[in-house]
mmCIF file of C-alpha atoms in Angstrom:
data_model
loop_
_atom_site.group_PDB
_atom_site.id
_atom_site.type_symbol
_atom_site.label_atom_id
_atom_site.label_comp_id
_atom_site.label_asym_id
_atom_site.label_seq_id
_atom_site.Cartn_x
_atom_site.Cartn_y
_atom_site.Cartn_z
ATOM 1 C CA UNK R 1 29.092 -0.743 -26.081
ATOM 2 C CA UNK R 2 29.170 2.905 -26.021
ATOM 3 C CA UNK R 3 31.095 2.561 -22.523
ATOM 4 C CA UNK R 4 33.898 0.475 -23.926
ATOM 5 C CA UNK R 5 34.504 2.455 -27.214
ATOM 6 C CA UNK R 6 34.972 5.236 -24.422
ATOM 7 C CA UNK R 7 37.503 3.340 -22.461
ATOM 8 C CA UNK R 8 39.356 2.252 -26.096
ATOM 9 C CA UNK R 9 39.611 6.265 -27.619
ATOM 10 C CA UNK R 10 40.960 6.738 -24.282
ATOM 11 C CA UNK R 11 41.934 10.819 -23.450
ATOM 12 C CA UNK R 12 41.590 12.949 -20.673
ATOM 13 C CA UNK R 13 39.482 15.446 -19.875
ATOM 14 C CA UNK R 14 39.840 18.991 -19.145
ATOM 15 C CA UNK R 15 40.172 20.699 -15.986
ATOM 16 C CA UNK R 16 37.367 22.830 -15.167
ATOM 17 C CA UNK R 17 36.438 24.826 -11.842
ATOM 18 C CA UNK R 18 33.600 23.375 -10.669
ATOM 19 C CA UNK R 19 30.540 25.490 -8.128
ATOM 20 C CA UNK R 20 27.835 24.173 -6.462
ATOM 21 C CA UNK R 21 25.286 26.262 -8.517
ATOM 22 C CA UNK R 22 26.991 25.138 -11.998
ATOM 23 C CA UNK R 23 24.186 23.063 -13.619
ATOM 24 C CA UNK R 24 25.088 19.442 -13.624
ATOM 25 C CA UNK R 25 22.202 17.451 -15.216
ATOM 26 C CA UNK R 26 18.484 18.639 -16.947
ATOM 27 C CA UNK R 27 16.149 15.852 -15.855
ATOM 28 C CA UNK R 28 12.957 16.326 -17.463
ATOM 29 C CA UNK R 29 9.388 16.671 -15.525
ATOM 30 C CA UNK R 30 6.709 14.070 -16.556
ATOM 31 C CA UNK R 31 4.601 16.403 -18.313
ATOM 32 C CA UNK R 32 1.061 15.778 -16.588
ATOM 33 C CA UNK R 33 0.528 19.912 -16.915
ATOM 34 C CA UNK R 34 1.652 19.574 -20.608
ATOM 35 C CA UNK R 35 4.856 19.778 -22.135
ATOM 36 C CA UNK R 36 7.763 18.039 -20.248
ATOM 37 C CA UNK R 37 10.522 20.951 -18.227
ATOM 38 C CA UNK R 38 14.059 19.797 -18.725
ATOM 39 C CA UNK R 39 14.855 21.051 -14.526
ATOM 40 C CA UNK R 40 18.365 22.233 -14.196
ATOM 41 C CA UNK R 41 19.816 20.133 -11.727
ATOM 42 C CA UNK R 42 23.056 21.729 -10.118
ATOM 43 C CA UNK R 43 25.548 20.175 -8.086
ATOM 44 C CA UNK R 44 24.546 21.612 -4.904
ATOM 45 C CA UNK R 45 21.207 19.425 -5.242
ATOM 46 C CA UNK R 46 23.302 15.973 -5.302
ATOM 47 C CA UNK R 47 25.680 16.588 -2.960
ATOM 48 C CA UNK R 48 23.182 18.076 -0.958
ATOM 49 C CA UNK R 49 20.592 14.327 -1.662
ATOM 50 C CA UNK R 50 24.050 12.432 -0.733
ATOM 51 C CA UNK R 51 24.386 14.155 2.837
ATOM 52 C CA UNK R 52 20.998 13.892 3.403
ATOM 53 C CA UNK R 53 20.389 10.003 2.331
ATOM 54 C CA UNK R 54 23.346 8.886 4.595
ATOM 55 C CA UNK R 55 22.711 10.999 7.799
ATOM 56 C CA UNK R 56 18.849 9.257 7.542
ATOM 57 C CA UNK R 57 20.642 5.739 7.271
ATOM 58 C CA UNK R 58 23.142 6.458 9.993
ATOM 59 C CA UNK R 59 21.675 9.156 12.581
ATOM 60 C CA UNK R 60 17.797 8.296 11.992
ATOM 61 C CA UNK R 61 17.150 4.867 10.898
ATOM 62 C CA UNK R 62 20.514 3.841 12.323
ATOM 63 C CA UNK R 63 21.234 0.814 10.109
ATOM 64 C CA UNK R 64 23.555 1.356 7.168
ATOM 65 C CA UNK R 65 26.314 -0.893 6.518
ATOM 66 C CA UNK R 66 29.806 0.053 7.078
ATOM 67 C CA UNK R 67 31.012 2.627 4.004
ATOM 68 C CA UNK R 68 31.254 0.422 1.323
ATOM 69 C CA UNK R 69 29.228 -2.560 2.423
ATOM 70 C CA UNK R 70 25.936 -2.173 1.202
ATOM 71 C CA UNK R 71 23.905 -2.979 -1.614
ATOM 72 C CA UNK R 72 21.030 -0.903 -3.451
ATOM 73 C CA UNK R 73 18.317 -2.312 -6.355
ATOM 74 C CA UNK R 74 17.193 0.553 -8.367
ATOM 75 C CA UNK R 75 14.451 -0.725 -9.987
ATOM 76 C CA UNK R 76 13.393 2.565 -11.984
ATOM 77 C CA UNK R 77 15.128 4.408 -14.901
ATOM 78 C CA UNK R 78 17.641 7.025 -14.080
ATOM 79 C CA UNK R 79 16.143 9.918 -15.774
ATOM 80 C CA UNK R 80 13.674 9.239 -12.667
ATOM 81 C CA UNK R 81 14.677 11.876 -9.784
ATOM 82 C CA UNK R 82 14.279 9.086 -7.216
ATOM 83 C CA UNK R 83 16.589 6.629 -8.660
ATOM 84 C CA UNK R 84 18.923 8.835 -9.902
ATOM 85 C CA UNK R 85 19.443 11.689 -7.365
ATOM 86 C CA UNK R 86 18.135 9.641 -3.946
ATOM 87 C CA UNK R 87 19.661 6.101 -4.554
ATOM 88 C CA UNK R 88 22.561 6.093 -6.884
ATOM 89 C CA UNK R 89 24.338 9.351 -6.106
ATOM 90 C CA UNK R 90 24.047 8.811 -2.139
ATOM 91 C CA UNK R 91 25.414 5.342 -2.964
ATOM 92 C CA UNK R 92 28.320 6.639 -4.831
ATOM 93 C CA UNK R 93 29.223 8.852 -1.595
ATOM 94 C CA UNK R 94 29.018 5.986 0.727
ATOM 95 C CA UNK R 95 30.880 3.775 -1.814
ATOM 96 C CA UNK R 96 28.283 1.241 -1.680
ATOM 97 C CA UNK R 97 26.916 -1.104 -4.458
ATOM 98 C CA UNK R 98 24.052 -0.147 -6.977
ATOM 99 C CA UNK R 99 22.356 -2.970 -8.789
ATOM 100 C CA UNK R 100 20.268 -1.758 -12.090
ATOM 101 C CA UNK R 101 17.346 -3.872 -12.841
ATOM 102 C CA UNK R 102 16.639 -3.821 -16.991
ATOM 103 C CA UNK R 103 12.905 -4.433 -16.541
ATOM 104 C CA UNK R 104 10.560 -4.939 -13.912
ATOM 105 C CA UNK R 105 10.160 -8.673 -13.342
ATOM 106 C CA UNK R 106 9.065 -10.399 -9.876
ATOM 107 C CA UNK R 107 11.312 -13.084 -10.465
ATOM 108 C CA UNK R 108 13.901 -10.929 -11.125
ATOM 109 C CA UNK R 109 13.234 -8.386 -8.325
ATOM 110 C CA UNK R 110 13.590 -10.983 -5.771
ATOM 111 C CA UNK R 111 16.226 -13.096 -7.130
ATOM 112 C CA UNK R 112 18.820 -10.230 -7.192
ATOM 113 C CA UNK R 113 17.553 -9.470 -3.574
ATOM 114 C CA UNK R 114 18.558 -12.573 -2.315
ATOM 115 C CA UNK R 115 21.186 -13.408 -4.349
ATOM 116 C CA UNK R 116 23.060 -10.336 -3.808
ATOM 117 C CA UNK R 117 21.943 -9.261 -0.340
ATOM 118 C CA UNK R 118 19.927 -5.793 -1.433
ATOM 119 C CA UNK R 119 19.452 -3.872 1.733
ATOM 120 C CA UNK R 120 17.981 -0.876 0.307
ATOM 121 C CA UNK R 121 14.814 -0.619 -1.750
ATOM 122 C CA UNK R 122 12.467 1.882 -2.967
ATOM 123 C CA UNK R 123 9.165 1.022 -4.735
ATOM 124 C CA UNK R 124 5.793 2.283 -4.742
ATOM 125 C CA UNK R 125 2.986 0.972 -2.747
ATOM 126 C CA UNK R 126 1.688 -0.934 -6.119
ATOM 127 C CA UNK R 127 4.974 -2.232 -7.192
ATOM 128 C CA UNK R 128 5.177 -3.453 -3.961
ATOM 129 C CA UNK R 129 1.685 -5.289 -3.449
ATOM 130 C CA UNK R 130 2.053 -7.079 -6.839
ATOM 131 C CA UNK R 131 5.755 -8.189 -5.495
ATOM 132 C CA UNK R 132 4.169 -9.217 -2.235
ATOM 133 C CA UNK R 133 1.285 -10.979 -3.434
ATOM 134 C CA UNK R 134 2.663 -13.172 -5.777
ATOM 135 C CA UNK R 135 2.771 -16.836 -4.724
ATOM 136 C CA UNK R 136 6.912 -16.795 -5.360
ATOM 137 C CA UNK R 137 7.798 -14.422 -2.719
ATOM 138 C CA UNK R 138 8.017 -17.086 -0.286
ATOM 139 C CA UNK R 139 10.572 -19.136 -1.849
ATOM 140 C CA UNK R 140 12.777 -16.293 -1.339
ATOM 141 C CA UNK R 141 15.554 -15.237 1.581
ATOM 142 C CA UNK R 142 14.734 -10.989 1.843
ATOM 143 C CA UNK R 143 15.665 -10.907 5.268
ATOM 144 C CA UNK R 144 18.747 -8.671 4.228
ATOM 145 C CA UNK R 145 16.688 -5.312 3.349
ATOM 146 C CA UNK R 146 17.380 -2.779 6.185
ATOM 147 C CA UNK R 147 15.195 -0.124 4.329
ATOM 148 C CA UNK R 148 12.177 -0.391 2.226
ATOM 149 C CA UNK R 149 11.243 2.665 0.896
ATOM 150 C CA UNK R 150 7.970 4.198 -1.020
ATOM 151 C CA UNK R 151 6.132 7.150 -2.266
ATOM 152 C CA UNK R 152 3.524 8.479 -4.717
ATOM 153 C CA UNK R 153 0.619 6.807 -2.361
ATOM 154 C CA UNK R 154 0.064 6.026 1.540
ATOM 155 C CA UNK R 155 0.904 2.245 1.848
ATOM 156 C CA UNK R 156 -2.313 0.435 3.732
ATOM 157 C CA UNK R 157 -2.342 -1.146 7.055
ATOM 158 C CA UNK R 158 -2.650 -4.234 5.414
ATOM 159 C CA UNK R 159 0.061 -3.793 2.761
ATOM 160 C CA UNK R 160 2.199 -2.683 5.547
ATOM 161 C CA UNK R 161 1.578 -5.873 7.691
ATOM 162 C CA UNK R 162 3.066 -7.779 4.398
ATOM 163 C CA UNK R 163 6.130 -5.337 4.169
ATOM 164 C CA UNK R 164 6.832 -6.107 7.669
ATOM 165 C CA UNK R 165 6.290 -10.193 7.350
ATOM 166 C CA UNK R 166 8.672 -10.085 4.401
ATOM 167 C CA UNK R 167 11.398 -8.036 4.817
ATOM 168 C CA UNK R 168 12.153 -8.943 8.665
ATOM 169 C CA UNK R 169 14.779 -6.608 9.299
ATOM 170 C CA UNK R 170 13.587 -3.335 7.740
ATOM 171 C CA UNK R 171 12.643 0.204 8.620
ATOM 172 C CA UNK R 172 10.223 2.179 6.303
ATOM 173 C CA UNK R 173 10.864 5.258 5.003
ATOM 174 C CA UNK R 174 7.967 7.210 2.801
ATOM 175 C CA UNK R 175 9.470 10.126 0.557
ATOM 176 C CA UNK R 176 7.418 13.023 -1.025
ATOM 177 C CA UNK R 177 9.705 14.512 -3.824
ATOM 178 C CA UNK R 178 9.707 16.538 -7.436
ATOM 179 C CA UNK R 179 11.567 16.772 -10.183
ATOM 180 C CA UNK R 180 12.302 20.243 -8.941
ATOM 181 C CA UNK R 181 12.906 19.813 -5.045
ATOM 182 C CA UNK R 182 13.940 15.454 -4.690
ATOM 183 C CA UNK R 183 13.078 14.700 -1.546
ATOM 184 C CA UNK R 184 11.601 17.569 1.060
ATOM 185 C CA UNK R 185 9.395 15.557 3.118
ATOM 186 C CA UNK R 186 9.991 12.198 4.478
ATOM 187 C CA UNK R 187 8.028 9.992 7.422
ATOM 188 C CA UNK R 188 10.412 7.663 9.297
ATOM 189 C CA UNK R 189 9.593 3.976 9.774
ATOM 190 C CA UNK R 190 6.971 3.974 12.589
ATOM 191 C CA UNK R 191 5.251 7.525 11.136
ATOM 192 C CA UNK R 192 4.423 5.353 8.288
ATOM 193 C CA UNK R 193 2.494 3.183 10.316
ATOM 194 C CA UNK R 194 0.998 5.825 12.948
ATOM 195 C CA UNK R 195 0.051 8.463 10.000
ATOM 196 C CA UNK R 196 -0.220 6.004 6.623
ATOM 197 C CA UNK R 197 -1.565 9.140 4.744
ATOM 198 C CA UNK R 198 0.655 11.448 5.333
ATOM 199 C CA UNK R 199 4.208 12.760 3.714
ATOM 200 C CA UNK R 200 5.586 13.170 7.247
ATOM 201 C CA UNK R 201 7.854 16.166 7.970
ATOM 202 C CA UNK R 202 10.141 18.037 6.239
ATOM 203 C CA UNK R 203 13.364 16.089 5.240
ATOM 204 C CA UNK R 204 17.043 17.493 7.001
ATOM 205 C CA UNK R 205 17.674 20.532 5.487
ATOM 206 C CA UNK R 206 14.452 21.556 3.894
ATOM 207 C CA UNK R 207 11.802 23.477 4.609
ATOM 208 C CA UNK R 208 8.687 23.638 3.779
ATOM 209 C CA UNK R 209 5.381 25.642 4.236
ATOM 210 C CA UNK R 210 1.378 25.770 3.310
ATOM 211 C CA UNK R 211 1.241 29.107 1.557
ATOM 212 C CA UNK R 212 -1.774 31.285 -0.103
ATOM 213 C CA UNK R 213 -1.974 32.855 -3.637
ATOM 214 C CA UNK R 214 -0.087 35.962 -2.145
ATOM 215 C CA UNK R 215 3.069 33.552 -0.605
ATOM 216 C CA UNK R 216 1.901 33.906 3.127
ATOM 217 C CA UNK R 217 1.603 30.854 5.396
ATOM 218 C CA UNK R 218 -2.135 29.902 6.201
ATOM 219 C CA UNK R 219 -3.078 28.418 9.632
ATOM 220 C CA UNK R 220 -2.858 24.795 10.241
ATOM 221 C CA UNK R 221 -5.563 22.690 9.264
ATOM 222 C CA UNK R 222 -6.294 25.582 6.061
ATOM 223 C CA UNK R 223 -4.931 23.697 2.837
ATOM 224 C CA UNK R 224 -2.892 25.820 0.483
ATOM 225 C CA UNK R 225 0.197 25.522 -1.773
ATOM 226 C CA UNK R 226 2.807 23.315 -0.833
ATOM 227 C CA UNK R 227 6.337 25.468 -1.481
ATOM 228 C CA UNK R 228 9.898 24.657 -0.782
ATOM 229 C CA UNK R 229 12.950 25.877 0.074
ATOM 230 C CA UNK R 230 16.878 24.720 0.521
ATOM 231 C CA UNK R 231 19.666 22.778 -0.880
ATOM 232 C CA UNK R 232 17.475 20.415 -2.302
ATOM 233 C CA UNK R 233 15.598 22.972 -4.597
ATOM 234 C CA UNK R 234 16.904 22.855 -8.545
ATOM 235 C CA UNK R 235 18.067 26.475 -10.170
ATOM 236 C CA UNK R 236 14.887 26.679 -12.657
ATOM 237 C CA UNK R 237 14.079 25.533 -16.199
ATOM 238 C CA UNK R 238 15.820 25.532 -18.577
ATOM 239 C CA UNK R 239 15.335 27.967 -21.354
ATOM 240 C CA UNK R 240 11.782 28.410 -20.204
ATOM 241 C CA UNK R 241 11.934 32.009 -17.980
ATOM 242 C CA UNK R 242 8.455 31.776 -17.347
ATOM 243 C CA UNK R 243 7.380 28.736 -16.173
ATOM 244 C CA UNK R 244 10.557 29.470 -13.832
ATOM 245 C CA UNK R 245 9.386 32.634 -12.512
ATOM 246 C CA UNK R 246 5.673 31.029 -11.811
ATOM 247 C CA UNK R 247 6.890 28.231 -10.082
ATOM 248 C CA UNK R 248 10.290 29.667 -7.987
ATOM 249 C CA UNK R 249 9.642 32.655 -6.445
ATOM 250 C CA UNK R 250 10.980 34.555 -3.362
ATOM 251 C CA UNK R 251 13.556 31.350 -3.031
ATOM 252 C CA UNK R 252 10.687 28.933 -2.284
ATOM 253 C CA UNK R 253 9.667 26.348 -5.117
ATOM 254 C CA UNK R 254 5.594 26.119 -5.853
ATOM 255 C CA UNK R 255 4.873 22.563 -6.003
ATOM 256 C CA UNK R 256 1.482 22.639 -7.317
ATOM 257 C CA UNK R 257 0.457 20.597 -4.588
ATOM 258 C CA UNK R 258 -2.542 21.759 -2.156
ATOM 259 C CA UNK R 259 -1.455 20.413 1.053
ATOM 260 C CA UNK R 260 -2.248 20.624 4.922
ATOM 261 C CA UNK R 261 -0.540 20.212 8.313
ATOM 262 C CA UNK R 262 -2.115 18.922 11.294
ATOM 263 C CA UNK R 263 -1.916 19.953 14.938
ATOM 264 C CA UNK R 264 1.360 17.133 15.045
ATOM 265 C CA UNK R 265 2.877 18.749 12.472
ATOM 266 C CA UNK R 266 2.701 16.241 9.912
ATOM 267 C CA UNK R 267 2.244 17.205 5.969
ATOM 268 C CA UNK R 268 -0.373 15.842 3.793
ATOM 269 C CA UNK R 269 -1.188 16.228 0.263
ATOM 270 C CA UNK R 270 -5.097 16.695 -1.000
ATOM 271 C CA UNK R 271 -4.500 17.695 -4.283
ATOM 272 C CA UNK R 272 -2.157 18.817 -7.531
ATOM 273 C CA UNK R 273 -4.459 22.447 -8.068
ATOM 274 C CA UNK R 274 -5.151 21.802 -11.507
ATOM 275 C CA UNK R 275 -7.279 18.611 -10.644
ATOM 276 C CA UNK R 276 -9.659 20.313 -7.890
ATOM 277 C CA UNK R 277 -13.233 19.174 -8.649
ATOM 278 C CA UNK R 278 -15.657 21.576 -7.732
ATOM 279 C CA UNK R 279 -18.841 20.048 -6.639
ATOM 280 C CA UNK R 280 -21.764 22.720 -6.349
ATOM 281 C CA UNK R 281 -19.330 24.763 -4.959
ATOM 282 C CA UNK R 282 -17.652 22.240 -2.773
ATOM 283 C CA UNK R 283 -14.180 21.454 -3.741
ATOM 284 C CA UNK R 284 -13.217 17.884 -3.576
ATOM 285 C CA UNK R 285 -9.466 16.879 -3.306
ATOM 286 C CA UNK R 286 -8.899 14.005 -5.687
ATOM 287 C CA UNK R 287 -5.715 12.527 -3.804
ATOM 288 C CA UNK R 288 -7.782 12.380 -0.269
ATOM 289 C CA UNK R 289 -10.185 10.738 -1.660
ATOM 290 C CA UNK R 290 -7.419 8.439 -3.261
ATOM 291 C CA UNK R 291 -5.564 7.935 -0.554
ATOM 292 C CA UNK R 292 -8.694 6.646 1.275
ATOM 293 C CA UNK R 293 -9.381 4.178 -1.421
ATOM 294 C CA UNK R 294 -6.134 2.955 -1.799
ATOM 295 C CA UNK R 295 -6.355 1.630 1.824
ATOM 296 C CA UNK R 296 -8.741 -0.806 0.725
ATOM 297 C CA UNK R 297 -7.210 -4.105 0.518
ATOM 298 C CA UNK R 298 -7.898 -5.430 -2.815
ATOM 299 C CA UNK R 299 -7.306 -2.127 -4.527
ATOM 300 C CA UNK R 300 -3.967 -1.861 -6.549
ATOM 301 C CA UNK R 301 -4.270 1.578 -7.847
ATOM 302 C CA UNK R 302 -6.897 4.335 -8.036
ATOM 303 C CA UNK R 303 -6.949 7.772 -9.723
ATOM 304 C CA UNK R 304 -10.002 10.093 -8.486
ATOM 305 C CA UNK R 305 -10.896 12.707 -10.892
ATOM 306 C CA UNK R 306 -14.014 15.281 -11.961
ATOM 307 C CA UNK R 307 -16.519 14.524 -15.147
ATOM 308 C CA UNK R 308 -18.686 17.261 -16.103
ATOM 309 C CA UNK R 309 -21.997 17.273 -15.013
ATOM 310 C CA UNK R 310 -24.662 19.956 -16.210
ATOM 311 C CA UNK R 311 -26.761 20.474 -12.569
ATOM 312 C CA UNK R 312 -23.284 20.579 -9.932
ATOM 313 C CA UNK R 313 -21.020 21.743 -11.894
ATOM 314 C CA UNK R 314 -18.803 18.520 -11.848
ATOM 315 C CA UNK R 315 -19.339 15.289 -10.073
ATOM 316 C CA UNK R 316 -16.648 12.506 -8.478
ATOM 317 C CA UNK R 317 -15.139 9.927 -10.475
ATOM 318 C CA UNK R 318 -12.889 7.161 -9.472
ATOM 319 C CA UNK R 319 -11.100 4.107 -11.787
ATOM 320 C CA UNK R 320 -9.697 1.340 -9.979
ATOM 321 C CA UNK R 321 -7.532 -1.387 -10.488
ATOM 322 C CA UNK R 322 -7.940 -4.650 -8.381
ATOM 323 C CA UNK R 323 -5.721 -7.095 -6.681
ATOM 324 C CA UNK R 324 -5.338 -9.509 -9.394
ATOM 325 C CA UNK R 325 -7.481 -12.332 -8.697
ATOM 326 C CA UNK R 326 -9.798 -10.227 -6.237
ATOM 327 C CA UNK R 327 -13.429 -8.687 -6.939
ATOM 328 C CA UNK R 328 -14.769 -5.681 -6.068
ATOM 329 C CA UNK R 329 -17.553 -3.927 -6.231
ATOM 330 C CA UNK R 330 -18.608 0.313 -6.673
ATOM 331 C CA UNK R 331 -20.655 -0.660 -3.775
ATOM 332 C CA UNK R 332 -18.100 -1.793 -0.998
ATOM 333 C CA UNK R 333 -15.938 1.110 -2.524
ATOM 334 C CA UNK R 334 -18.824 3.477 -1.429
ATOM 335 C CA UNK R 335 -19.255 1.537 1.813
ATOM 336 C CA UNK R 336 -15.751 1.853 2.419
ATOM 337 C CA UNK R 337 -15.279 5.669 2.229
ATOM 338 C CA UNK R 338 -18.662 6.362 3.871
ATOM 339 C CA UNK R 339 -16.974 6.518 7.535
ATOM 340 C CA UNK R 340 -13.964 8.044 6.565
ATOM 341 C CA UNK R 341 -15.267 10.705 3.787
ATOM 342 C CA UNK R 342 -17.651 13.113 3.767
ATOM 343 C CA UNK R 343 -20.599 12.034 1.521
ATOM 344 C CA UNK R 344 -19.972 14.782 -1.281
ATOM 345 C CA UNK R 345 -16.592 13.360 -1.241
ATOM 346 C CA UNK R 346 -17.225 9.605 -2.149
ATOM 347 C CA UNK R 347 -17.422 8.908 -5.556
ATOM 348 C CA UNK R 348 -20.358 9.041 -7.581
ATOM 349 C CA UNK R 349 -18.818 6.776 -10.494
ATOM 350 C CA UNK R 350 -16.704 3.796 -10.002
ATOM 351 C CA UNK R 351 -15.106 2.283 -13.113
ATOM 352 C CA UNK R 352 -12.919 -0.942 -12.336
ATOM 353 C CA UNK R 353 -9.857 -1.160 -15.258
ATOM 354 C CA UNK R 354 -7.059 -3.413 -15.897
ATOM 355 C CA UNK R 355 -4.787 -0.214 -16.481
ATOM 356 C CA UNK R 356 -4.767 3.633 -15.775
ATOM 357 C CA UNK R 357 -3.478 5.044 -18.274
ATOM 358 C CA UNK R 358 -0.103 6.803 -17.753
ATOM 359 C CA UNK R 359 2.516 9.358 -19.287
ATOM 360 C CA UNK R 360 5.967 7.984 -19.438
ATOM 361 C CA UNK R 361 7.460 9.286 -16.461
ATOM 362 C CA UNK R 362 4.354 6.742 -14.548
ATOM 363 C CA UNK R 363 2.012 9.651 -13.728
ATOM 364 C CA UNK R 364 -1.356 8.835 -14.384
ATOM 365 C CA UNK R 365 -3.389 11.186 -17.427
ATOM 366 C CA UNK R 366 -6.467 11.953 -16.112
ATOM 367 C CA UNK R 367 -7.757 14.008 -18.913
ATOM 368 C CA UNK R 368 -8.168 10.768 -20.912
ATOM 369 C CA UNK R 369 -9.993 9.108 -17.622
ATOM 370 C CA UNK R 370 -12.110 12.474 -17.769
ATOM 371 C CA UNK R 371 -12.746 12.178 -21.503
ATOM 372 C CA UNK R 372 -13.574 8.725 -21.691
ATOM 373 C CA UNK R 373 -15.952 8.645 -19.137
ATOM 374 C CA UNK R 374 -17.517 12.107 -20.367
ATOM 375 C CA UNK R 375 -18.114 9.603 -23.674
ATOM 376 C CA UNK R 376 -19.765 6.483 -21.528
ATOM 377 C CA UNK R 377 -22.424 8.895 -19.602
ATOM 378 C CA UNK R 378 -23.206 10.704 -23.158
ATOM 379 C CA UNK R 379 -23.916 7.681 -24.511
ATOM 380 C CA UNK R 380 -25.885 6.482 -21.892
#
């Protein structure tokens, strides 16, 4: 292996003086506005995701191991900002064990969680009800997780009454992060429960406002631009002065998220801007609407998004994937969403797929959704 014919040239290397703001890795942005970023990631932004990650497990959550006792399963690729910068790096710190899964297998998933005694995870909320719902889970000890974590969409009451029945002894922890800014708001355990839609408050050391075109915080309740500031906020991209100076400005980081807080203070995200739908002048948020239909029980994933349409301007489009060996219906969708949406809101088409299609950083493209539905109405 590459590692060994390291260890066999042998050598030491040089001494260099190290800062916080030297870059220390370019992770690259999944490219759903276009072109992949290569984000300068500087030391400041691990050490700073180390600190952070342990005080949660000790001061918050109160449950990690003793230093050097626990285990992690990082089940995603480390050019991913979660796995790399919020699981392996804070487990280097605390000297605890990472465990690298190859590929995504349920067997595998849960065999290394019993057999080595994984007490941290981190999936998302469809990783986690396919892993869940699969008749082997039961064969399998998972009492030892102490921490399940999730992100990239609210994890349903009923999901959540699964989590609980199979990993026993765990706390919840639900992380909204970037490429750009890791983790900068997090809902603790019980939140995630309470709130399942939101992104909780901002994580320890962040912060983290609802700002207009002009920078200035709106009122709570008014959505606007999610922006970021601290530790946790990468130095730019690289070689690309423009997209740097649009997106980091005044020290705050423009997520391209439209976001809200409500009267408890808790964050939520409607929207990335460039997917708005505008419906005869009334602008839908795709990931409301998505995070209302995820809820359902027998849906697996959704992606909400806008088709053309000549009289409003655009209508609502959603494609869902089912629970394997569940049926659904556009109908119950509708049904569902008609107490908790407002009618202009619910979804006008409902496609049911076997996959979304996705970039390879897992985000899903919904130009092609867009396109390919454009295609089915013209032809009909």
């Amino acid at each position: 292996s590459a590692l060994e014919q390291i260890w066999e040239k042998g050598g030491t290397c040089p001494a260099t003086a190290g800062d916080e703001d030297d870059v220390h890795t370019l992770l690259f942005t999944s490219g759903t506005t276009g072109k992949p970023k290569a984000v300068q990631i500087v030391h400041r932004n691990f050490i700073h995701s180390a600190i952070r990650m342990e005080q949660y497990m000790t001061e918050v959550l109160r449950i990690a191991p003793p230093q050097g006792g626990g285990k992690t399963l990082i089940a995603a690729p480390l050019f991913h900002v979660m796995a790399l910068q919020e699981q392996l790096i804070p487990c280097l710190k605390m000297g605890n064990t990472s465990i690298l899964l190859s590929a995504l297998s349920i067997t595998a998933f849960l065999e290394l969680v019993e057999k080595e005694r994984v007490e941290f995870l981190v999936g998302s909320p469809a990783i986690y009800r396919i892993l869940l719902g699969s008749e082997e889970v039961g064969k399998y000890d998972l009492s030892s997780v102490k921490i399940a974590g999730f992100g990239a969409a609210p994890m349903s009451p009923d999901l959540m009454a699964l989590m609980k029945k199979a990993f026993v002894n765990a706390k919840f922890f639900n992380g909204f992060g970037l490429t750009e800014a890791s983790i900068s708001l997090a809902a603790i355990d019980q939140e995630c429960i309470e709130k399942p839609t939101s992104i909780g408050h901002p994580s320890l050391g962040c912060q983290v406002k609802i700002v207009d075109g002009n920078m200035k915080e709106v009122p709570r309740g008014t959505v606007g631009e999610i922006a970021v500031n601290g530790p946790n906020v990468a130095a730019g991209y690289y070689h690309d002065p423009e997209a740097t100076e649009r997106a980091f400005r005044e020290g705050w980081f423009l997520t391209g998220d439209l976001g809200r807080v409500d009267e408890d203070g808790f964050f939520y995200v409607v929207s990335r801007k460039k997917d708005m739908i505008n419906r005869g002048g009334e602008n839908v948020y795709p990931v409301e609407v998505e995070n209302v239909i995820c809820l359902h029980p027998k849906v697996l994933e959704v992606a909400v998004y806008g088709v053309p349409d000549k009289i409003m301007g655009e209508k609502v489009a959603a494609s869902i994937v089912v629970v394997p060996g569940t049926e659904l219906t556009a109908e119950e969708i509708k049904q569902f969403c008609s107490d908790k949406l407002a009618k202009y809101k619910i979804p006008e088409y409902i496609v049911f797929t076997s996959l979304l299609p996705k970039n390879p950083g897992g985000k899903v493209i919904k130009e092609e959704l867009t396109s390919q539905l454009s295609q089915q109405i013209g032809k009909g």
